Short mmCIF file of C-alpha atoms in Angstrom, two decimals:
data_model
loop_
_atom_site.label_atom_id
_atom_site.label_comp_id
_atom_site.label_asym_id
_atom_site.label_seq_id
_atom_site.Cartn_x
_atom_site.Cartn_y
_atom_site.Cartn_z
CA UNK A 21 -170.13 34.02 -35.24
CA UNK A 22 -167.50 36.12 -36.96
CA UNK A 23 -165.01 34.49 -39.10
CA UNK A 24 -161.55 35.90 -38.26
CA UNK A 25 -159.91 38.05 -40.94
CA UNK A 26 -156.74 36.67 -42.42
CA UNK A 27 -153.76 38.94 -42.16
CA UNK A 28 -153.43 41.38 -45.02
CA UNK A 29 -150.04 40.27 -46.20
CA UNK A 30 -151.03 36.63 -46.52
CA UNK A 31 -154.23 36.95 -48.68
CA UNK A 32 -152.15 36.79 -51.96
CA UNK A 33 -150.49 33.61 -50.74
CA UNK A 34 -153.65 31.77 -50.01
CA UNK A 35 -155.81 30.67 -53.10
CA UNK A 36 -159.37 29.94 -52.61
CA UNK A 37 -159.90 26.22 -52.47
CA UNK A 38 -160.79 24.53 -55.66
CA UNK A 39 -164.10 22.70 -55.67
CA UNK A 40 -163.67 19.07 -55.25
CA UNK A 41 -163.97 16.12 -53.00
CA UNK A 42 -161.43 17.45 -50.39
CA UNK A 43 -163.09 20.84 -50.12
CA UNK A 44 -166.49 19.08 -49.62
CA UNK A 45 -165.31 16.66 -47.04
CA UNK A 46 -162.96 18.69 -44.96
CA UNK A 47 -165.61 20.78 -43.03
CA UNK A 48 -167.25 17.58 -41.85
CA UNK A 49 -164.05 16.06 -40.34
CA UNK A 50 -163.53 18.34 -37.04
CA UNK A 51 -167.19 17.81 -35.98
CA UNK A 52 -167.30 14.01 -36.75
CA UNK A 53 -163.88 13.69 -34.90
CA UNK A 54 -165.25 15.67 -32.04
CA UNK A 55 -168.23 13.42 -31.88
CA UNK A 56 -166.01 10.40 -31.88
CA UNK A 57 -163.96 11.74 -29.01
CA UNK A 58 -167.15 12.41 -27.03
CA UNK A 59 -168.46 8.73 -27.55
CA UNK A 60 -165.14 7.55 -26.52
CA UNK A 61 -165.16 9.70 -23.29
CA UNK A 62 -168.86 9.11 -22.39
CA UNK A 63 -168.39 5.82 -20.37
CA UNK A 64 -165.97 7.52 -18.03
CA UNK A 65 -168.44 10.38 -17.52
CA UNK A 66 -171.57 8.58 -16.74
CA UNK A 67 -173.71 11.71 -15.84
CA UNK A 68 -172.88 13.55 -19.24
CA UNK A 69 -174.13 12.07 -22.71
CA UNK A 70 -171.99 11.96 -25.72
CA UNK A 71 -174.16 14.97 -26.85
CA UNK A 72 -173.25 17.14 -24.04
CA UNK A 73 -169.65 16.09 -24.02
CA UNK A 74 -169.51 17.13 -27.64
CA UNK A 75 -171.07 20.32 -26.80
CA UNK A 76 -168.36 21.03 -24.34
CA UNK A 77 -165.70 20.07 -26.74
CA UNK A 78 -167.22 22.66 -29.18
CA UNK A 79 -167.41 25.37 -26.54
CA UNK A 80 -163.78 24.66 -25.51
CA UNK A 81 -162.69 25.13 -29.18
CA UNK A 82 -164.81 28.34 -29.61
CA UNK A 83 -162.89 29.93 -26.79
CA UNK A 84 -159.37 28.80 -27.88
CA UNK A 85 -156.79 30.02 -30.49
CA UNK A 86 -158.26 27.20 -32.56
CA UNK A 87 -160.67 29.75 -33.83
CA UNK A 88 -157.97 31.12 -36.06
CA UNK A 89 -157.89 27.90 -38.24
CA UNK A 90 -159.98 28.15 -41.26
CA UNK A 91 -160.91 24.36 -41.23
CA UNK A 92 -162.24 24.67 -37.55
CA UNK A 93 -164.12 28.20 -38.43
CA UNK A 94 -166.01 26.84 -41.32
CA UNK A 95 -168.10 24.32 -39.69
CA UNK A 96 -171.56 25.81 -39.92
CA UNK A 97 -173.25 24.28 -42.91
CA UNK A 98 -171.48 20.80 -42.21
CA UNK A 99 -172.73 20.79 -38.39
CA UNK A 100 -176.11 21.88 -39.39
CA UNK A 101 -176.48 19.07 -41.88
CA UNK A 102 -175.17 16.44 -39.62
CA UNK A 103 -177.37 17.60 -36.78
CA UNK A 104 -180.38 17.44 -39.01
CA UNK A 105 -179.61 13.99 -40.16
CA UNK A 106 -179.11 12.95 -36.44
CA UNK A 107 -182.69 14.36 -35.47
CA UNK A 108 -184.07 12.40 -38.47
CA UNK A 109 -182.38 9.25 -37.61
CA UNK A 110 -183.49 9.52 -33.83
CA UNK A 111 -186.95 8.33 -35.01
CA UNK A 112 -185.38 4.90 -35.58
CA UNK A 113 -185.08 4.56 -31.72
CA UNK A 114 -188.92 5.06 -31.24
CA UNK A 115 -191.16 2.05 -31.93
CA UNK A 116 -194.49 3.42 -31.49
CA UNK A 117 -195.93 0.31 -29.99
CA UNK A 118 -193.63 0.60 -26.99
CA UNK A 119 -194.89 4.00 -26.41
CA UNK A 120 -198.51 3.02 -26.56
CA UNK A 121 -197.64 0.20 -24.16
CA UNK A 122 -197.24 2.84 -21.60
CA UNK A 123 -200.96 2.74 -21.14
CA UNK A 124 -203.55 5.58 -21.21
CA UNK A 125 -202.50 6.95 -18.00
CA UNK A 126 -198.84 7.23 -18.94
CA UNK A 127 -199.79 8.74 -22.35
CA UNK A 128 -201.88 11.33 -20.41
CA UNK A 129 -199.12 12.19 -18.14
CA UNK A 130 -196.74 12.72 -21.27
CA UNK A 131 -199.01 14.73 -23.43
CA UNK A 132 -200.31 17.01 -20.70
CA UNK A 133 -196.94 17.75 -19.14
CA UNK A 134 -195.51 18.54 -22.67
CA UNK A 135 -198.33 20.87 -23.61
CA UNK A 136 -198.47 22.74 -20.05
CA UNK A 137 -194.76 23.20 -20.00
CA UNK A 138 -194.43 24.39 -23.37
CA UNK A 139 -197.40 26.94 -23.25
CA UNK A 140 -196.40 27.86 -19.66
CA UNK A 141 -192.89 28.61 -20.67
CA UNK A 142 -193.95 30.70 -23.52
CA UNK A 143 -196.37 32.75 -21.41
CA UNK A 144 -193.85 33.41 -18.54
CA UNK A 145 -190.95 34.22 -21.02
CA UNK A 146 -193.04 36.70 -23.02
CA UNK A 147 -194.11 38.27 -19.59
CA UNK A 148 -190.36 38.53 -18.66
CA UNK A 149 -189.62 40.33 -21.94
CA UNK A 150 -187.16 37.90 -23.15
CA UNK A 151 -186.21 37.45 -26.69
CA UNK A 152 -189.02 35.47 -28.66
CA UNK A 153 -186.62 33.06 -30.36
CA UNK A 154 -184.92 32.20 -26.94
CA UNK A 155 -188.31 31.73 -25.35
CA UNK A 156 -189.33 29.31 -27.94
CA UNK A 157 -186.06 27.31 -27.93
CA UNK A 158 -186.28 26.93 -24.31
CA UNK A 159 -190.01 25.96 -24.23
CA UNK A 160 -189.13 23.20 -26.73
CA UNK A 161 -186.12 22.05 -25.10
CA UNK A 162 -187.61 21.80 -21.58
CA UNK A 163 -190.72 20.38 -22.56
CA UNK A 164 -189.51 17.76 -25.12
CA UNK A 165 -186.07 16.49 -25.34
CA UNK A 166 -183.47 18.95 -24.34
CA UNK A 167 -180.53 19.98 -26.65
CA UNK A 168 -182.08 17.71 -29.68
CA UNK A 169 -185.27 19.56 -29.53
CA UNK A 170 -183.52 22.98 -29.57
CA UNK A 171 -181.78 21.66 -32.53
CA UNK A 172 -184.87 20.42 -34.11
CA UNK A 173 -186.83 23.78 -33.95
CA UNK A 174 -183.83 25.91 -34.52
CA UNK A 175 -184.66 26.49 -38.23
CA UNK A 176 -188.32 27.21 -37.55
CA UNK A 177 -187.54 29.69 -34.67
CA UNK A 178 -184.75 31.59 -36.42
CA UNK A 179 -183.16 32.45 -33.15
CA UNK A 180 -179.70 34.13 -32.94
CA UNK A 181 -176.82 31.74 -32.36
CA UNK A 182 -176.13 33.12 -28.88
CA UNK A 183 -179.64 32.42 -27.85
CA UNK A 184 -179.36 28.79 -29.16
CA UNK A 185 -176.23 28.43 -26.96
CA UNK A 186 -177.83 30.08 -23.93
CA UNK A 187 -181.09 27.60 -24.24
CA UNK A 188 -178.63 24.58 -24.52
CA UNK A 189 -176.64 25.73 -21.38
CA UNK A 190 -179.91 26.14 -19.39
CA UNK A 191 -180.98 22.60 -20.45
CA UNK A 192 -177.71 21.27 -19.17
CA UNK A 193 -177.64 23.01 -16.00
CA UNK A 194 -181.23 22.31 -14.78
CA UNK A 195 -181.39 18.90 -16.31
CA UNK A 196 -178.34 17.84 -14.50
CA UNK A 197 -179.60 19.09 -11.34
CA UNK A 198 -182.84 17.02 -11.63
CA UNK A 199 -180.87 13.89 -11.99
CA UNK A 200 -180.28 13.95 -8.27
CA UNK A 201 -183.46 15.81 -7.27
CA UNK A 202 -186.11 13.81 -8.88
CA UNK A 203 -184.99 10.31 -7.18
CA UNK A 204 -184.53 12.10 -3.79
CA UNK A 205 -187.73 13.73 -3.94
CA UNK A 206 -189.53 10.64 -5.00
CA UNK A 207 -188.31 8.81 -1.98
CA UNK A 208 -189.25 11.83 0.45
CA UNK A 209 -192.67 11.86 -1.07
CA UNK A 210 -193.16 8.07 -1.00
CA UNK A 211 -193.54 7.43 -4.69
CA UNK A 212 -193.28 3.65 -5.76
CA UNK A 213 -190.34 2.83 -8.32
CA UNK A 214 -193.12 2.83 -11.11
CA UNK A 215 -194.35 6.28 -10.17
CA UNK A 216 -190.98 7.59 -9.81
CA UNK A 217 -189.85 6.31 -13.21
CA UNK A 218 -192.82 7.92 -14.94
CA UNK A 219 -192.15 11.08 -13.14
CA UNK A 220 -188.48 11.09 -14.13
CA UNK A 221 -189.18 10.46 -17.76
CA UNK A 222 -192.03 13.01 -18.04
CA UNK A 223 -190.03 15.93 -16.22
CA UNK A 224 -186.31 15.59 -16.90
CA UNK A 225 -184.91 17.43 -20.08
CA UNK A 226 -182.34 15.26 -21.63
CA UNK A 227 -182.63 11.54 -22.49
CA UNK A 228 -179.20 10.82 -21.14
CA UNK A 229 -180.27 12.69 -17.76
CA UNK A 230 -183.37 10.63 -17.73
CA UNK A 231 -181.26 7.42 -18.11
CA UNK A 232 -179.00 8.55 -15.18
CA UNK A 233 -181.99 9.49 -12.93
CA UNK A 234 -183.52 6.05 -13.56
CA UNK A 235 -180.31 4.22 -12.58
CA UNK A 236 -180.57 6.03 -9.16
CA UNK A 237 -184.07 5.02 -8.74
CA UNK A 238 -183.15 1.33 -9.37
CA UNK A 239 -184.82 -1.86 -10.60
CA UNK A 240 -186.45 -1.68 -14.16
CA UNK A 241 -187.00 2.27 -13.65
CA UNK A 242 -184.43 2.96 -16.59
CA UNK A 243 -186.40 1.16 -19.18
CA UNK A 244 -189.83 2.69 -18.06
CA UNK A 245 -188.36 6.12 -17.62
CA UNK A 246 -186.79 5.89 -21.01
CA UNK A 247 -189.88 4.77 -22.78
CA UNK A 248 -191.93 7.79 -21.15
CA UNK A 249 -189.05 10.17 -22.28
CA UNK A 250 -189.13 8.94 -25.89
CA UNK A 251 -192.91 9.34 -25.84
CA UNK A 252 -192.18 13.02 -25.28
CA UNK A 253 -189.69 12.80 -28.14
CA UNK A 254 -192.48 11.83 -30.72
CA UNK A 255 -194.09 15.23 -30.02
CA UNK A 256 -191.05 16.91 -31.53
CA UNK A 257 -192.82 16.95 -34.91
CA UNK A 258 -196.22 18.50 -34.01
CA UNK A 259 -194.31 21.12 -31.72
CA UNK A 260 -191.76 21.89 -34.68
CA UNK A 261 -194.88 22.34 -36.98
CA UNK A 262 -196.43 24.65 -34.49
CA UNK A 263 -193.54 26.85 -34.24
CA UNK A 264 -192.99 27.01 -38.03
CA UNK A 265 -196.40 28.01 -38.42
CA UNK A 266 -196.29 31.74 -39.49
CA UNK A 267 -192.66 32.01 -38.80
CA UNK A 268 -190.78 34.21 -41.14
CA UNK A 269 -187.56 33.46 -42.91
CA UNK A 270 -184.60 35.86 -43.41
CA UNK A 271 -186.18 37.31 -46.64
CA UNK A 272 -189.60 37.64 -45.08
CA UNK A 273 -191.09 34.64 -46.70
CA UNK A 274 -192.87 31.91 -44.46
CA UNK A 275 -190.79 28.87 -43.41
CA UNK A 276 -192.01 25.29 -44.35
CA UNK A 277 -194.53 24.11 -42.08
CA UNK A 278 -192.46 21.19 -41.27
CA UNK A 279 -188.78 21.09 -41.98
CA UNK A 280 -187.64 18.16 -44.22
CA UNK A 281 -185.61 16.41 -41.26
CA UNK A 282 -188.71 16.51 -39.11
CA UNK A 283 -190.62 14.70 -41.95
CA UNK A 284 -187.72 12.18 -42.09
CA UNK A 285 -187.95 11.89 -38.34
CA UNK A 286 -191.67 10.96 -38.56
CA UNK A 287 -190.92 8.32 -41.45
CA UNK A 288 -188.17 6.78 -39.49
CA UNK A 289 -190.67 6.25 -36.39
CA UNK A 290 -193.08 4.63 -38.92
CA UNK A 291 -190.25 2.47 -40.34
CA UNK A 292 -188.97 1.36 -36.84
CA UNK A 293 -192.68 0.60 -35.82
CA UNK A 294 -192.93 -2.11 -38.49
CA UNK A 295 -190.56 -4.26 -36.76
CA UNK A 296 -188.76 -4.97 -40.17
CA UNK A 297 -185.37 -3.82 -38.96
CA UNK A 298 -183.20 -6.43 -37.41
CA UNK A 299 -181.51 -5.97 -34.13
CA UNK A 300 -177.97 -5.74 -35.68
CA UNK A 301 -178.97 -2.98 -38.05
CA UNK A 302 -180.71 -1.07 -35.15
CA UNK A 303 -177.50 -1.43 -33.19
CA UNK A 304 -175.76 0.34 -36.07
CA UNK A 305 -178.04 2.88 -36.59
CA UNK A 306 -178.16 3.70 -32.76
CA UNK A 307 -174.42 4.45 -32.99
CA UNK A 308 -174.69 6.43 -36.15
CA UNK A 309 -177.52 8.39 -34.76
CA UNK A 310 -175.39 9.27 -31.62
CA UNK A 311 -172.50 10.11 -33.86
CA UNK A 312 -174.51 12.57 -36.01
CA UNK A 313 -176.30 14.20 -33.08
CA UNK A 314 -172.95 14.52 -31.19
CA UNK A 315 -171.37 16.14 -34.24
CA UNK A 316 -174.29 18.52 -34.44
CA UNK A 317 -173.94 19.36 -30.83
CA UNK A 318 -170.27 20.24 -31.41
CA UNK A 319 -171.48 22.91 -33.76
CA UNK A 320 -173.81 24.31 -31.31
CA UNK A 321 -170.98 24.37 -28.77
CA UNK A 322 -168.81 26.40 -31.29
CA UNK A 323 -171.50 29.03 -30.72
CA UNK A 324 -170.96 29.38 -27.13
CA UNK A 325 -168.50 32.27 -26.28
CA UNK A 326 -167.87 32.85 -22.61
CA UNK A 327 -167.99 36.68 -23.28
CA UNK A 328 -171.55 36.43 -24.48
CA UNK A 329 -173.05 34.10 -21.98
CA UNK A 330 -171.27 35.19 -18.70
CA UNK A 331 -172.70 36.25 -16.45
CA UNK A 332 -175.82 34.29 -17.21
CA UNK A 333 -178.91 36.71 -17.57
CA UNK A 334 -180.96 36.58 -14.48
CA UNK A 335 -184.11 36.54 -16.48
CA UNK A 336 -183.11 33.45 -18.44
CA UNK A 337 -182.29 31.77 -15.22
CA UNK A 338 -185.67 32.74 -13.88
CA UNK A 339 -187.48 31.38 -16.94
CA UNK A 340 -185.53 28.12 -16.74
CA UNK A 341 -186.24 27.69 -13.05
CA UNK A 342 -189.94 28.28 -13.84
CA UNK A 343 -190.09 26.05 -16.73
CA UNK A 344 -188.36 23.24 -14.81
CA UNK A 345 -190.98 23.68 -11.94
CA UNK A 346 -193.84 23.60 -14.17
CA UNK A 347 -192.57 20.32 -15.97
CA UNK A 348 -191.81 18.69 -12.53
CA UNK A 349 -194.82 20.01 -10.82
CA UNK A 350 -197.40 19.19 -13.58
CA UNK A 351 -195.96 15.63 -14.08
CA UNK A 352 -195.82 14.90 -10.38
CA UNK A 353 -199.29 15.91 -9.76
CA UNK A 354 -200.45 13.83 -12.70
CA UNK A 355 -198.49 10.79 -11.49
CA UNK A 356 -200.06 11.03 -8.02
CA UNK A 357 -203.43 11.44 -9.57
CA UNK A 358 -203.40 8.69 -12.23
CA UNK A 359 -200.18 6.68 -11.70
#
C-alpha cells in the first residue's frame, strides 16, 4: 500500500513527530476504535463476526478520502502487532481436554479433512498457475480457521498485501454461503444433528460462520460444531511451521520455523488446558482476544482496494470453489463413514 504524498508546499510546515508516548500510541487508536465499533455492531448482524465486520470497516476506509490522513495510513506495524497478539491469545479459548473429548472418530474427521484440504488446495492452485503465496494463504484459511489462519501464516508465506486481501475475501464469500448450504444439505441427505454438527465444524471456514450454521441445525449443535472447529484451530501451529520451513525472508534468509506468536498460541493452549484460569478471567480474555483479532482484521481490510480486487480473478474463484468442495466432501464422507 502506497502512502499518499503530502503536497510540496506543506512539507516545511509539518515537522516529523517527536518520539514519545503520543507517537507510539496514536497508530493503535484507529484499529482499536474500529474493532470496538465492529464488536458493538456484531449483535445486530448475526451472520458476520466482529472480525469480518472490522475487515469491512477497514475496506471502507481504504477506499475513502480518509486515506489522506496520516494517522489512518500509518497503521501497518500497529495492526500487525495487534493481530499477532490476538492469534496468540486465541489459544486461551482451546482447552485440549474438550477437543480430545470429541472422540477418536471426531479427531480422525478433523485431522484428515485439514490435511486433505490443505494439500489438495496447494496442488490445484499450483496447477492453475496462481501466485504461490496466495495459494498457501487460501490453503491455510480454507483448511483451518479462515481469516485468523491467513493472518497466522502471513509472515511465513510473505505474500503480497493484495493476495492477503483476496484470500480473506474468498474465505468470507464461500464461508458465508456454507452457513446456509451445510444445514440444508444435511437435512436433504438425512444426517442426524450430531453428524451435521461435526460436518459443519469440520468444513466451514470461519469460527463465527460455524456458530451461525450450528444455530440453524438446532439443539446442542452449536457447542459440538464449535468444539470440532476449535480442534481444527489447534492445527494452526503445525501448519504454520510447515509453511515456514524453507521459506525465505525479504533479505534471502530463512524465516523462523515457528513465528513467536504461534509459539505463544501453543503456550496459551497449554495454560488453558491446566484449568487454573477462573471463568471470570476467561470471559475477559475472550473479549480481549476478539478485540485484538478484530483490530488486526481492520488492518487487513485496509489492504483491500476495490480497483485491485474487482473483477475477482476467475482462477482464484475456481480455486476457492474446489477447496470448499474438498473440505465439504472429505468431511462429509468421513462423517458418513465413522460418525
